[in-house]
Amino acid sequence: MRNQIFGAGMIRNTQQLCWRGLTEFDLPENFHHEAIETWGKGKRFGFVRMTARKIYWYAVINKGKYKRYHSLAENFYGFHPLILEIIDSTLQENIFLNDIIDLSPIPKWHTKNLCLIGDAAHATTPNLGQGACQAIEDAYIIGKLLENDRNFNHIFEKFQQIRRKKVDHVVKTSWKIGQISQWGKGNSLRNFMFRLIPEKVNQKMVEKVIRLEI
């Protein structure tokens, strides 16, 4: 519908493969209240404990780095042994594979009596964990605007004015993080630079993403 009516929106492929999995696994206690992500050369792995024994994990590999071994875990030799155990503990039917893609920014989200929201308007890569969050914020803002105005076309225009800056920031920042985290070389420099970022700068970046303006 976006392409037919707006004639805009280019799907961008990061050239990264992403596996997502759910498994029953006994994590060491020091990981019970932490979300972990570790970076390698052209690949990374993250996991978090959801319930007492249920673990959600994701693995991202640059397409040029991926090898069709017998097991996905073989692509992560050299990572912490716990990561290999988590992958190998996962049933194949509980692993899902996708390309990581997003949508290049489009100039306008609305036309007469029609407005795009969520992924239809501003699909983003998952590196900030904000895809569904931004769709929920879109719906909330439209709901708040409807409290005082029933002119949908006016609401849609105001909605884009309110949401545009933040959404563009999320899409752009998520894309950049995804590229930097997947560097195939120069990793020592990357890691050194990230260690130099002051905590207050990190905090400001987080606040910018989670702050809701209306």
Coordinates of N, CA and C in Angstrom, one line a residue, residues 28-117:
P28 N 24.3 -19.4 34.5 CA 25.0 -19.0 35.7 C 24.3 -17.8 36.4
E29 N 24.3 -17.8 37.7 CA 23.6 -16.8 38.4 C 24.0 -15.4 38.1
N30 N 25.3 -15.2 37.8 CA 25.7 -13.8 37.5 C 25.1 -13.2 36.2
F31 N 24.4 -14.1 35.4 CA 23.7 -13.6 34.2 C 22.2 -13.5 34.4
H32 N 21.7 -13.7 35.6 CA 20.3 -13.8 35.8 C 19.6 -12.5 35.6
H33 N 20.3 -11.4 35.8 CA 19.6 -10.0 35.7 C 20.4 -9.1 34.7
E34 N 21.0 -9.7 33.7 CA 21.7 -8.9 32.8 C 21.3 -9.3 31.4
A35 N 21.3 -8.3 30.5 CA 21.2 -8.6 29.0 C 22.6 -8.5 28.5
I36 N 23.1 -9.5 27.8 CA 24.5 -9.6 27.4 C 24.5 -9.6 25.8
E37 N 25.5 -8.8 25.3 CA 25.8 -8.8 23.9 C 27.3 -8.8 23.7
T38 N 27.8 -9.7 22.9 CA 29.3 -9.7 22.7 C 29.6 -9.6 21.2
W39 N 30.6 -8.8 20.9 CA 31.0 -8.5 19.5 C 32.2 -9.2 19.1
G40 N 32.2 -9.8 17.9 CA 33.4 -10.4 17.3 C 33.7 -9.7 16.0
K41 N 34.4 -10.4 15.1 CA 34.7 -9.8 13.7 C 33.6 -10.2 12.8
G42 N 32.7 -9.3 12.5 CA 31.6 -9.5 11.5 C 30.5 -10.4 12.1
K43 N 30.5 -10.5 13.4 CA 29.5 -11.3 14.1 C 29.3 -10.9 15.5
R44 N 28.1 -11.2 16.1 CA 27.8 -10.8 17.5 C 26.8 -11.8 18.0
F45 N 26.7 -11.8 19.3 CA 25.7 -12.7 19.9 C 25.2 -12.1 21.2
G46 N 23.9 -12.2 21.4 CA 23.3 -11.6 22.6 C 22.3 -12.6 23.2
F47 N 22.1 -12.5 24.5 CA 21.1 -13.3 25.2 C 20.6 -12.6 26.5
V48 N 19.4 -13.1 26.9 CA 18.8 -12.6 28.1 C 17.9 -13.6 28.7
R49 N 17.9 -13.7 30.0 CA 17.0 -14.7 30.7 C 15.6 -14.1 30.8
M50 N 14.6 -14.9 30.4 CA 13.2 -14.4 30.3 C 12.5 -15.0 31.5
T51 N 12.6 -16.3 31.8 CA 12.0 -16.9 33.0 C 13.1 -17.7 33.7
A52 N 12.7 -18.5 34.7 CA 13.7 -19.3 35.4 C 14.7 -20.1 34.5
R53 N 14.2 -20.7 33.5 CA 15.0 -21.5 32.6 C 15.0 -21.1 31.1
K54 N 14.1 -20.2 30.8 CA 13.9 -19.8 29.3 C 14.8 -18.7 29.0
I55 N 15.6 -18.9 27.9 CA 16.6 -17.9 27.4 C 16.2 -17.5 26.0
Y56 N 16.2 -16.2 25.8 CA 16.1 -15.7 24.4 C 17.5 -15.3 24.0
W57 N 17.8 -15.6 22.7 CA 19.1 -15.2 22.2 C 19.0 -14.8 20.7
Y58 N 20.0 -14.1 20.3 CA 20.1 -13.8 18.8 C 21.6 -13.8 18.4
A59 N 21.8 -14.2 17.2 CA 23.1 -14.3 16.6 C 23.1 -13.5 15.3
V60 N 24.0 -12.7 15.0 CA 24.1 -11.9 13.8 C 25.4 -12.1 13.1
I61 N 25.4 -12.4 11.8 CA 26.6 -12.7 11.1 C 26.6 -11.9 9.8
N62 N 27.6 -11.2 9.4 CA 27.7 -10.7 8.0 C 27.6 -11.8 7.0
K63 N 26.9 -11.6 6.0 CA 26.7 -12.6 5.0 C 28.0 -13.2 4.4
G64 N 29.0 -12.3 4.3 CA 30.3 -12.8 3.8 C 31.1 -13.6 4.8
K65 N 30.7 -13.5 6.1 CA 31.4 -14.3 7.2 C 30.8 -15.6 7.5
Y66 N 29.5 -15.8 7.1 CA 28.8 -17.0 7.5 C 29.3 -18.2 6.7
K67 N 29.5 -19.3 7.5 CA 29.9 -20.6 6.9 C 28.8 -21.6 7.2
R68 N 28.4 -22.4 6.2 CA 27.4 -23.4 6.4 C 28.0 -24.7 7.0
Y69 N 28.3 -24.5 8.3 CA 28.8 -25.7 9.0 C 27.6 -26.6 9.4
H70 N 28.0 -27.7 10.0 CA 26.9 -28.6 10.5 C 26.1 -27.9 11.6
S71 N 26.7 -27.0 12.4 CA 25.9 -26.3 13.5 C 26.2 -24.9 13.4
L72 N 25.2 -24.0 13.7 CA 25.4 -22.6 13.8 C 26.5 -22.2 14.8
A73 N 26.6 -23.0 15.8 CA 27.6 -22.7 16.9 C 29.0 -22.7 16.4
E74 N 29.3 -23.5 15.3 CA 30.6 -23.5 14.8 C 31.1 -22.2 14.2
N75 N 30.1 -21.3 13.8 CA 30.4 -20.0 13.4 C 30.9 -19.1 14.5
F76 N 30.7 -19.6 15.8 CA 31.0 -18.7 16.9 C 32.2 -19.4 17.8
Y77 N 32.9 -20.3 17.2 CA 34.1 -20.7 17.9 C 35.1 -19.6 18.2
G78 N 35.6 -19.5 19.4 CA 36.4 -18.3 19.8 C 35.6 -17.4 20.7
F79 N 34.2 -17.5 20.7 CA 33.4 -16.8 21.6 C 33.4 -17.6 22.9
H80 N 32.8 -17.0 24.0 CA 32.7 -17.7 25.3 C 32.0 -19.0 25.1
P81 N 32.5 -20.1 25.7 CA 31.9 -21.4 25.6 C 30.4 -21.4 26.0
L82 N 30.0 -20.5 26.9 CA 28.6 -20.5 27.2 C 27.7 -20.2 26.0
I83 N 28.2 -19.4 25.1 CA 27.4 -19.1 23.9 C 27.2 -20.3 23.0
L84 N 28.3 -21.1 22.9 CA 28.1 -22.3 22.1 C 27.2 -23.3 22.7
E85 N 27.2 -23.3 24.1 CA 26.3 -24.2 24.8 C 24.8 -23.8 24.6
I86 N 24.6 -22.4 24.6 CA 23.2 -21.9 24.5 C 22.7 -22.3 23.1
I87 N 23.5 -22.1 22.1 CA 23.1 -22.4 20.7 C 22.8 -23.9 20.5
D88 N 23.7 -24.7 21.0 CA 23.5 -26.1 20.8 C 22.4 -26.7 21.6
S89 N 22.0 -26.0 22.7 CA 20.8 -26.5 23.5 C 19.5 -26.2 22.9
T90 N 19.5 -25.4 21.8 CA 18.2 -24.9 21.2 C 17.7 -25.9 20.1
L91 N 16.4 -26.3 20.3 CA 15.8 -27.1 19.2 C 15.7 -26.3 17.9
Q92 N 15.9 -27.0 16.8 CA 15.9 -26.4 15.5 C 14.6 -25.6 15.2
E93 N 13.5 -26.2 15.7 CA 12.2 -25.6 15.4 C 12.0 -24.3 16.3
N94 N 12.9 -24.0 17.2 CA 12.8 -22.8 18.0 C 13.8 -21.7 17.5
I95 N 14.4 -21.9 16.4 CA 15.3 -21.0 15.8 C 14.7 -20.4 14.5
F96 N 14.8 -19.1 14.4 CA 14.2 -18.4 13.2 C 15.3 -17.5 12.6
L97 N 15.4 -17.6 11.3 CA 16.4 -16.9 10.5 C 15.8 -15.8 9.6
N98 N 16.4 -14.6 9.7 CA 15.9 -13.5 8.8 C 17.1 -12.6 8.4
D99 N 16.9 -11.9 7.3 CA 17.8 -10.8 6.9 C 17.4 -9.7 7.8
I100 N 18.4 -8.8 8.1 CA 18.2 -7.6 8.9 C 18.0 -6.5 7.8
I101 N 16.8 -5.9 7.8 CA 16.5 -4.8 6.8 C 15.8 -3.7 7.5
D102 N 15.8 -2.6 6.9 CA 14.9 -1.4 7.3 C 14.4 -0.7 6.1
L103 N 13.8 0.5 6.4 CA 13.2 1.3 5.4 C 13.8 2.6 5.3
S104 N 14.3 3.0 4.2 CA 14.9 4.3 4.1 C 13.9 5.4 4.4
P105 N 14.2 6.5 5.0 CA 13.2 7.5 5.4 C 12.4 8.0 4.2
I106 N 11.1 8.1 4.4 CA 10.2 8.6 3.3 C 9.8 10.0 3.7
P107 N 9.5 10.8 2.7 CA 9.3 12.2 3.0 C 7.9 12.5 3.7
K108 N 6.9 11.7 3.4 CA 5.6 11.9 4.0 C 4.9 10.6 4.3
W109 N 4.3 10.6 5.5 CA 3.6 9.4 6.0 C 2.1 9.4 5.7
H110 N 1.6 10.5 5.3 CA 0.1 10.6 5.2 C -0.3 11.3 3.9
T111 N -1.6 10.9 3.5 CA -2.2 11.6 2.4 C -3.7 11.7 2.8
K112 N -4.6 12.0 1.9 CA -6.0 12.2 2.3 C -6.6 10.9 2.9
N113 N -7.0 11.1 4.2 CA -7.7 10.0 4.9 C -6.8 8.7 5.1
L114 N -5.5 8.8 5.0 CA -4.7 7.7 5.2 C -3.4 8.1 5.8
C115 N -2.9 7.3 6.8 CA -1.7 7.6 7.5 C -0.9 6.3 7.8
L116 N 0.3 6.3 7.5 CA 1.2 5.1 7.8 C 1.7 5.3 9.2
I117 N 1.8 4.2 9.9 CA 2.4 4.2 11.2 C 3.3 3.0 11.4

